[in-house]
Amino acid sequence: LEFASRPTNEEFYNVDFPKKALVVVFNHSNYMNCDPIARRNGSEKDVEKLKKTFSEPDYDVRAFNDKTSAEIRDELDKCE
């Protein structure tokens, strides 16, 4: 598993990968032990925009909502 995300001063990322890229999006709009008013309303729209953006170059896009840290590790392990 190779992570392409990194800090950069470049205007664009190099997306010329030898195999189909995998994009994993973790959306957290509901937080445990938090006031329901603190919910991140609208984050689903961000996820849809990311999915649309990255599916156009035919990347494998997988989005997950409100996963725990253990569930995130499990999902990332499945990506390897």
Tab-separated table of N, CA and C in Angstrom:
chain	number	residue	atom	x	y	z
A	1	LEU	N	0.855	-1.177	0.000
A	1	LEU	CA	0.000	0.000	0.000
A	1	LEU	C	0.892	1.229	0.000
A	2	GLU	N	0.712	2.082	-0.976
A	2	GLU	CA	1.522	3.285	-1.088
A	2	GLU	C	0.619	4.494	-0.941
A	3	PHE	N	0.973	5.395	-0.052
A	3	PHE	CA	0.178	6.587	0.185
A	3	PHE	C	0.710	7.725	-0.676
A	4	ALA	N	-0.185	8.352	-1.454
A	4	ALA	CA	0.220	9.437	-2.340
A	4	ALA	C	0.029	10.795	-1.685
A	5	SER	N	-0.712	10.861	-0.613
A	5	SER	CA	-0.967	12.137	0.039
A	5	SER	C	0.279	12.575	0.799
A	6	ARG	N	0.656	13.820	0.575
A	6	ARG	CA	1.836	14.348	1.255
A	6	ARG	C	1.824	15.864	1.142
A	7	PRO	N	2.480	16.531	2.055
A	7	PRO	CA	2.570	17.989	1.936
A	7	PRO	C	3.357	18.353	0.679
A	8	THR	N	2.915	19.361	-0.005
A	8	THR	CA	3.610	19.778	-1.213
A	8	THR	C	3.339	21.245	-1.498
A	9	ASN	N	4.264	21.876	-2.161
A	9	ASN	CA	4.065	23.248	-2.615
A	9	ASN	C	3.680	23.280	-4.086
A	10	GLU	N	3.598	22.092	-4.702
A	10	GLU	CA	3.246	22.005	-6.110
A	10	GLU	C	1.770	22.340	-6.297
A	11	GLU	N	1.459	22.878	-7.460
A	11	GLU	CA	0.067	23.227	-7.745
A	11	GLU	C	-0.781	21.976	-7.994
A	12	PHE	N	-0.179	20.912	-8.551
A	12	PHE	CA	-0.902	19.687	-8.888
A	12	PHE	C	-0.133	18.479	-8.377
A	13	TYR	N	-0.862	17.406	-8.078
A	13	TYR	CA	-0.242	16.129	-7.721
A	13	TYR	C	0.081	15.359	-8.993
A	14	ASN	N	1.150	14.587	-8.958
A	14	ASN	CA	1.435	13.666	-10.046
A	14	ASN	C	0.486	12.483	-9.904
A	15	VAL	N	-0.340	12.250	-10.902
A	15	VAL	CA	-1.319	11.161	-10.838
A	15	VAL	C	-1.016	10.094	-11.886
A	16	ASP	N	0.219	10.037	-12.335
A	16	ASP	CA	0.632	9.074	-13.344
A	16	ASP	C	1.139	7.812	-12.648
A	17	PHE	N	0.216	6.970	-12.191
A	17	PHE	CA	0.560	5.759	-11.465
A	17	PHE	C	0.523	4.561	-12.401
A	18	PRO	N	1.377	3.549	-12.161
A	18	PRO	CA	1.406	2.378	-13.049
A	18	PRO	C	0.154	1.515	-12.952
A	19	LYS	N	-0.572	1.595	-11.863
A	19	LYS	CA	-1.816	0.830	-11.745
A	19	LYS	C	-2.914	1.746	-11.219
A	20	LYS	N	-4.119	1.267	-11.288
A	20	LYS	CA	-5.278	2.051	-10.886
A	20	LYS	C	-5.140	2.507	-9.431
A	21	ALA	N	-5.301	3.794	-9.209
A	21	ALA	CA	-5.146	4.357	-7.865
A	21	ALA	C	-6.393	4.098	-7.028
A	22	LEU	N	-6.170	3.940	-5.756
A	22	LEU	CA	-7.250	3.757	-4.789
A	22	LEU	C	-7.347	5.023	-3.953
A	23	VAL	N	-8.543	5.566	-3.862
A	23	VAL	CA	-8.797	6.744	-3.037
A	23	VAL	C	-9.735	6.315	-1.919
A	24	VAL	N	-9.309	6.507	-0.673
A	24	VAL	CA	-10.121	6.134	0.481
A	24	VAL	C	-10.499	7.409	1.220
A	25	VAL	N	-11.804	7.596	1.413
A	25	VAL	CA	-12.323	8.794	2.065
A	25	VAL	C	-13.017	8.372	3.358
A	26	PHE	N	-12.586	8.950	4.453
A	26	PHE	CA	-13.244	8.727	5.739
A	26	PHE	C	-13.951	10.016	6.133
A	27	ASN	N	-15.269	9.945	6.179
A	27	ASN	CA	-16.090	11.095	6.529
A	27	ASN	C	-16.563	10.940	7.971
A	28	HIS	N	-16.309	11.945	8.769
A	28	HIS	CA	-16.747	11.919	10.165
A	28	HIS	C	-17.658	13.106	10.404
A	29	SER	N	-18.962	12.819	10.453
A	29	SER	CA	-19.918	13.894	10.701
A	29	SER	C	-20.561	13.761	12.077
A	30	ASN	N	-20.526	12.571	12.640
A	30	ASN	CA	-21.060	12.341	13.983
A	30	ASN	C	-19.925	11.876	14.884
A	31	TYR	N	-19.773	12.523	15.998
A	31	TYR	CA	-18.702	12.173	16.923
A	31	TYR	C	-19.291	11.616	18.211
A	32	MET	N	-18.675	10.552	18.707
A	32	MET	CA	-19.131	9.957	19.963
A	32	MET	C	-18.941	10.960	21.091
A	33	ASN	N	-19.841	10.916	22.043
A	33	ASN	CA	-19.776	11.761	23.238
A	33	ASN	C	-19.797	13.259	22.922
A	34	CYS	N	-20.400	13.620	21.807
A	34	CYS	CA	-20.490	15.031	21.444
A	34	CYS	C	-21.955	15.426	21.337
A	35	ASP	N	-22.184	16.677	21.550
A	35	ASP	CA	-23.518	17.242	21.412
A	35	ASP	C	-23.993	17.031	19.975
A	36	PRO	N	-25.229	16.509	19.792
A	36	PRO	CA	-25.728	16.294	18.426
A	36	PRO	C	-25.730	17.565	17.583
A	37	ILE	N	-25.763	18.708	18.221
A	37	ILE	CA	-25.736	19.967	17.485
A	37	ILE	C	-24.370	20.158	16.817
A	38	ALA	N	-23.333	19.525	17.356
A	38	ALA	CA	-21.982	19.664	16.816
A	38	ALA	C	-21.773	18.832	15.552
A	39	ARG	N	-22.826	18.156	15.066
A	39	ARG	CA	-22.724	17.331	13.859
A	39	ARG	C	-22.234	18.182	12.691
A	40	ARG	N	-21.389	17.602	11.863
A	40	ARG	CA	-20.847	18.298	10.692
A	40	ARG	C	-21.825	18.174	9.531
A	41	ASN	N	-22.870	18.983	9.554
A	41	ASN	CA	-23.858	18.961	8.481
A	41	ASN	C	-23.210	19.373	7.171
A	42	GLY	N	-23.555	18.668	6.122
A	42	GLY	CA	-23.029	18.992	4.805
A	42	GLY	C	-21.790	18.216	4.418
A	43	SER	N	-21.218	17.461	5.347
A	43	SER	CA	-19.994	16.724	5.012
A	43	SER	C	-20.271	15.650	3.961
A	44	GLU	N	-21.521	15.184	3.885
A	44	GLU	CA	-21.881	14.194	2.869
A	44	GLU	C	-21.707	14.781	1.465
A	45	LYS	N	-21.983	16.077	1.332
A	45	LYS	CA	-21.794	16.741	0.032
A	45	LYS	C	-20.320	16.759	-0.344
A	46	ASP	N	-19.455	16.972	0.645
A	46	ASP	CA	-18.009	16.940	0.388
A	46	ASP	C	-17.589	15.563	-0.119
A	47	VAL	N	-18.131	14.521	0.505
A	47	VAL	CA	-17.803	13.154	0.098
A	47	VAL	C	-18.251	12.916	-1.345
A	48	GLU	N	-19.458	13.336	-1.678
A	48	GLU	CA	-19.955	13.156	-3.043
A	48	GLU	C	-19.084	13.888	-4.056
A	49	LYS	N	-18.631	15.082	-3.709
A	49	LYS	CA	-17.747	15.840	-4.616
A	49	LYS	C	-16.405	15.124	-4.788
A	50	LEU	N	-15.865	14.595	-3.697
A	50	LEU	CA	-14.603	13.852	-3.784
A	50	LEU	C	-14.768	12.603	-4.644
A	51	LYS	N	-15.869	11.889	-4.439
A	51	LYS	CA	-16.123	10.687	-5.229
A	51	LYS	C	-16.229	11.022	-6.709
A	52	LYS	N	-16.920	12.095	-7.027
A	52	LYS	CA	-17.071	12.508	-8.426
A	52	LYS	C	-15.719	12.924	-9.015
A	53	THR	N	-14.971	13.704	-8.265
A	53	THR	CA	-13.674	14.183	-8.739
A	53	THR	C	-12.729	13.035	-9.051
A	54	PHE	N	-12.651	12.056	-8.156
A	54	PHE	CA	-11.685	10.987	-8.325
A	54	PHE	C	-12.194	9.822	-9.164
A	55	SER	N	-13.484	9.739	-9.405
A	55	SER	CA	-13.975	8.662	-10.262
A	55	SER	C	-13.834	9.021	-11.733
A	56	GLU	N	-13.733	10.316	-12.045
A	56	GLU	CA	-13.577	10.730	-13.437
A	56	GLU	C	-12.279	10.214	-14.056
A	57	PRO	N	-11.142	10.204	-13.330
A	57	PRO	CA	-9.960	9.558	-13.922
A	57	PRO	C	-9.971	8.048	-13.691
A	58	ASP	N	-11.141	7.511	-13.318
A	58	ASP	CA	-11.346	6.071	-13.134
A	58	ASP	C	-10.549	5.490	-11.973
A	59	TYR	N	-10.442	6.244	-10.881
A	59	TYR	CA	-9.825	5.710	-9.673
A	59	TYR	C	-10.839	4.853	-8.926
A	60	ASP	N	-10.342	3.946	-8.133
A	60	ASP	CA	-11.180	3.127	-7.257
A	60	ASP	C	-11.445	3.957	-6.000
A	61	VAL	N	-12.654	4.491	-5.868
A	61	VAL	CA	-12.989	5.376	-4.750
A	61	VAL	C	-13.852	4.621	-3.748
A	62	ARG	N	-13.409	4.622	-2.501
A	62	ARG	CA	-14.169	3.975	-1.417
A	62	ARG	C	-14.380	5.001	-0.309
A	63	ALA	N	-15.643	5.191	0.063
A	63	ALA	CA	-15.973	6.177	1.095
A	63	ALA	C	-16.630	5.486	2.273
A	64	PHE	N	-16.276	5.932	3.461
A	64	PHE	CA	-16.794	5.357	4.698
A	64	PHE	C	-17.238	6.480	5.624
A	65	ASN	N	-18.291	6.215	6.364
A	65	ASN	CA	-18.848	7.221	7.266
A	65	ASN	C	-18.734	6.799	8.722
A	66	ASP	N	-18.283	7.729	9.543
A	66	ASP	CA	-18.307	7.591	11.003
A	66	ASP	C	-17.707	6.284	11.518
A	67	LYS	N	-16.563	5.923	11.002
A	67	LYS	CA	-15.876	4.717	11.463
A	67	LYS	C	-15.059	5.024	12.726
A	68	THR	N	-14.942	4.040	13.580
A	68	THR	CA	-14.071	4.165	14.749
A	68	THR	C	-12.625	3.988	14.288
A	69	SER	N	-11.682	4.277	15.171
A	69	SER	CA	-10.273	4.130	14.788
A	69	SER	C	-9.962	2.668	14.449
A	70	ALA	N	-10.545	1.723	15.179
A	70	ALA	CA	-10.320	0.304	14.883
A	70	ALA	C	-10.911	-0.064	13.523
A	71	GLU	N	-12.086	0.456	13.218
A	71	GLU	CA	-12.717	0.178	11.923
A	71	GLU	C	-11.919	0.799	10.779
A	72	ILE	N	-11.347	1.967	11.008
A	72	ILE	CA	-10.511	2.610	9.983
A	72	ILE	C	-9.293	1.738	9.696
A	73	ARG	N	-8.636	1.255	10.748
A	73	ARG	CA	-7.468	0.380	10.556
A	73	ARG	C	-7.863	-0.870	9.780
A	74	ASP	N	-9.025	-1.449	10.125
A	74	ASP	CA	-9.500	-2.643	9.410
A	74	ASP	C	-9.717	-2.350	7.927
A	75	GLU	N	-10.344	-1.228	7.626
A	75	GLU	CA	-10.590	-0.871	6.220
A	75	GLU	C	-9.284	-0.640	5.483
A	76	LEU	N	-8.316	0.027	6.124
A	76	LEU	CA	-7.024	0.243	5.482
A	76	LEU	C	-6.275	-1.065	5.281
A	77	ASP	N	-6.394	-1.999	6.232
A	77	ASP	CA	-5.762	-3.308	6.076
A	77	ASP	C	-6.330	-4.052	4.868
A	78	LYS	N	-7.619	-3.872	4.602
A	78	LYS	CA	-8.263	-4.529	3.461
A	78	LYS	C	-7.748	-3.961	2.141
A	79	CYS	N	-7.211	-2.779	2.170
A	79	CYS	CA	-6.722	-2.116	0.946
A	79	CYS	C	-5.381	-2.654	0.491
A	80	GLU	N	-4.671	-3.335	1.347
A	80	GLU	CA	-3.326	-3.795	1.008
A	80	GLU	C	-3.369	-4.942	0.046
